Amino acid sequence: MSGNRKLIIEDVKVIVSCPGRNFVTLKITTESGIYGLGDATVNGREQAVATYLREHVAPCLIGRNAHEIEDIWQYLYKGVYWRKGPINMASIAAVDVALWDIKGKAADLPVYELLGGKSRRGVGVYVHATGNTVEDTLDRAGELVGQGYQAIRLQSSVPGLDGSYGVLGDKKDYFELQNDRPLPPEHPWSTKKYMNSIEELFVEARKRFGNELHLLHDVHSRLTPIEAARLGKMLEPYDLLFLEDAVAAENQESYRIVRDHTTTPLAIGEIYNTIWDCKDMIQNQWIDYIRTASTHAGGITALRRIADFAALYHVRIAPHGAPDLSPICYAAQSHIDIWAPNFGIQEFVGFGTEKSNEVFSHDLKMVDGMLHVGDRPGLGVDFDEEAAAKYPYNRSYLPVSRLEDGTLWSW
Ligand code: GCO
Ligand code: MG
């Protein structure tokens, strides 16, 4: 394989920094000076993926032609023998995204133009309203509606549980860095208490906001299939845009049970690593939205393939957009979102903190609840290595969840 316009990879750098959150950033530089950026952040396991990239991937990239994205993807997937897995796939994703960035810069085009161009004016997003009580949550949702957002994910603490999904007992949001705790914080969970309280949130939301606003909810894989089926039926009158991660689905077949019982649209996929993880779910039409993230499912090359496959079955993409995905991942997904004919909605939790904005810059804009992708060549993101050096890695864990009797549960 050759090609007349080779861009030879000269340097591969892995930078782990913590500008408010831990991020693993990959920088691939070519002999021409053109460089590309990729994100390889696996929340809570950052050093594993950084080591994998430094020790095992970087040496294989030096001297290769950066234009050969597909061959390099296959080389890192099939070639290593060990397929799939979050660490492997996040590493492949970082390389893939950095190479698309390079290709865009070399072509002097934004990446979405290389994918086939824009399919829409802007990218529709959903934002989060979270609170300790139904009223707090809806007050927050009201503020977001005031800012022009048209789709809101509602999460509220479960009465009777001291700290539960979405809101920690001591009010520290689970999205924040949990670095003041040596070990993962622990949350109690009771499906009974959750099922007894959840409907009120949506009853009150529809009373307050009427029927136009899109509402969403994330269950974080805490139910069994038949419980999720009951929840889906219970929430049907409130017309959710989707119910996310109702059941953990290593066994994709679980979704058949949920699907058979409810017309509430279903979404899953933020922890899936490959197209294989969602294959049955998509081709059996058990879900409506696939939420695979660029960083965790193998980059732009893989996400594009998942989107095209999903389109055959009326499944739309709704990429994961939590703050533990770096702005580089966010940019990569935005280019996919603006192109994909079967785009659904993008999760959005803000453009980062003061510190992260010092380290990462991007040309995305939010206008009236819609994300606009800029037209800089490549991904339109940049990374300031000097600024990043000011914020060294800071170990932090996601919380874990236990039933009230101490049994470890899904989170
Ligand atoms: C979401 C996710 C996040 C994850 C987090 C874990 O829908 O945004 O569920 O809340 O918990 O990204 O790393
Ligand atoms: Mg989620």
Tab-separated table of N, CA, C and O in Angstrom, residues 26-28 35-38 93-103 379:
chain	number	residue	atom	x	y	z
A	26	LEU	N	-4.218	11.841	23.039
A	26	LEU	CA	-3.199	11.313	22.135
A	26	LEU	C	-2.899	12.376	21.079
A	26	LEU	O	-3.826	12.970	20.510
A	27	LYS	N	-1.612	12.594	20.846
A	27	LYS	CA	-1.223	13.548	19.807
A	27	LYS	C	-0.311	12.829	18.819
A	27	LYS	O	0.760	12.345	19.194
A	28	ILE	N	-0.754	12.751	17.573
A	28	ILE	CA	0.053	12.107	16.531
A	28	ILE	C	0.577	13.193	15.601
A	28	ILE	O	-0.215	13.990	15.066
A	35	TYR	N	-0.496	17.723	12.800
A	35	TYR	CA	-0.755	16.772	13.888
A	35	TYR	C	-2.256	16.578	14.064
A	35	TYR	O	-3.068	17.398	13.630
A	36	GLY	N	-2.589	15.460	14.715
A	36	GLY	CA	-3.992	15.165	14.996
A	36	GLY	C	-4.148	14.798	16.453
A	36	GLY	O	-3.203	14.328	17.099
A	37	LEU	N	-5.357	14.995	16.987
A	37	LEU	CA	-5.636	14.729	18.400
A	37	LEU	C	-6.704	13.663	18.555
A	37	LEU	O	-7.677	13.629	17.789
A	38	GLY	N	-6.525	12.808	19.566
A	38	GLY	CA	-7.536	11.796	19.870
A	38	GLY	C	-7.766	11.718	21.367
A	38	GLY	O	-6.895	12.092	22.162
A	93	ALA	N	-9.661	4.009	19.175
A	93	ALA	CA	-10.460	5.216	18.919
A	93	ALA	C	-9.578	6.457	18.893
A	93	ALA	O	-9.717	7.316	18.013
A	94	ALA	N	-8.653	6.549	19.866
A	94	ALA	CA	-7.814	7.746	19.936
A	94	ALA	C	-6.961	7.873	18.672
A	94	ALA	O	-6.828	8.953	18.094
A	95	VAL	N	-6.402	6.734	18.212
A	95	VAL	CA	-5.580	6.760	16.994
A	95	VAL	C	-6.465	7.154	15.806
A	95	VAL	O	-6.124	8.049	15.012
A	96	ASP	N	-7.611	6.511	15.698
A	96	ASP	CA	-8.515	6.749	14.571
A	96	ASP	C	-8.930	8.227	14.478
A	96	ASP	O	-8.866	8.843	13.410
A	97	VAL	N	-9.336	8.776	15.612
A	97	VAL	CA	-9.815	10.167	15.621
A	97	VAL	C	-8.668	11.123	15.272
A	97	VAL	O	-8.842	12.072	14.497
A	98	ALA	N	-7.471	10.839	15.819
A	98	ALA	CA	-6.321	11.695	15.502
A	98	ALA	C	-6.009	11.633	13.997
A	98	ALA	O	-5.664	12.648	13.378
A	99	LEU	N	-6.172	10.445	13.402
A	99	LEU	CA	-5.879	10.320	11.960
A	99	LEU	C	-6.928	11.046	11.109
A	99	LEU	O	-6.599	11.648	10.082
A	100	TRP	N	-8.193	11.010	11.533
A	100	TRP	CA	-9.220	11.782	10.811
A	100	TRP	C	-8.928	13.284	10.920
A	100	TRP	O	-9.120	14.047	9.962
A	101	ASP	N	-8.458	13.698	12.090
A	101	ASP	CA	-8.104	15.106	12.299
A	101	ASP	C	-6.990	15.493	11.320
A	101	ASP	O	-7.049	16.544	10.655
A	102	ILE	N	-5.984	14.618	11.219
A	102	ILE	CA	-4.862	14.873	10.300
A	102	ILE	C	-5.365	14.920	8.852
A	102	ILE	O	-5.034	15.822	8.080
A	103	LYS	N	-6.208	13.963	8.494
A	103	LYS	CA	-6.687	13.913	7.103
A	103	LYS	C	-7.464	15.189	6.753
A	103	LYS	O	-7.306	15.764	5.678
A	379	LEU	N	-10.846	18.401	13.018
A	379	LEU	CA	-11.918	18.343	14.021
A	379	LEU	C	-12.234	19.700	14.622
A	379	LEU	O	-13.231	19.860	15.331
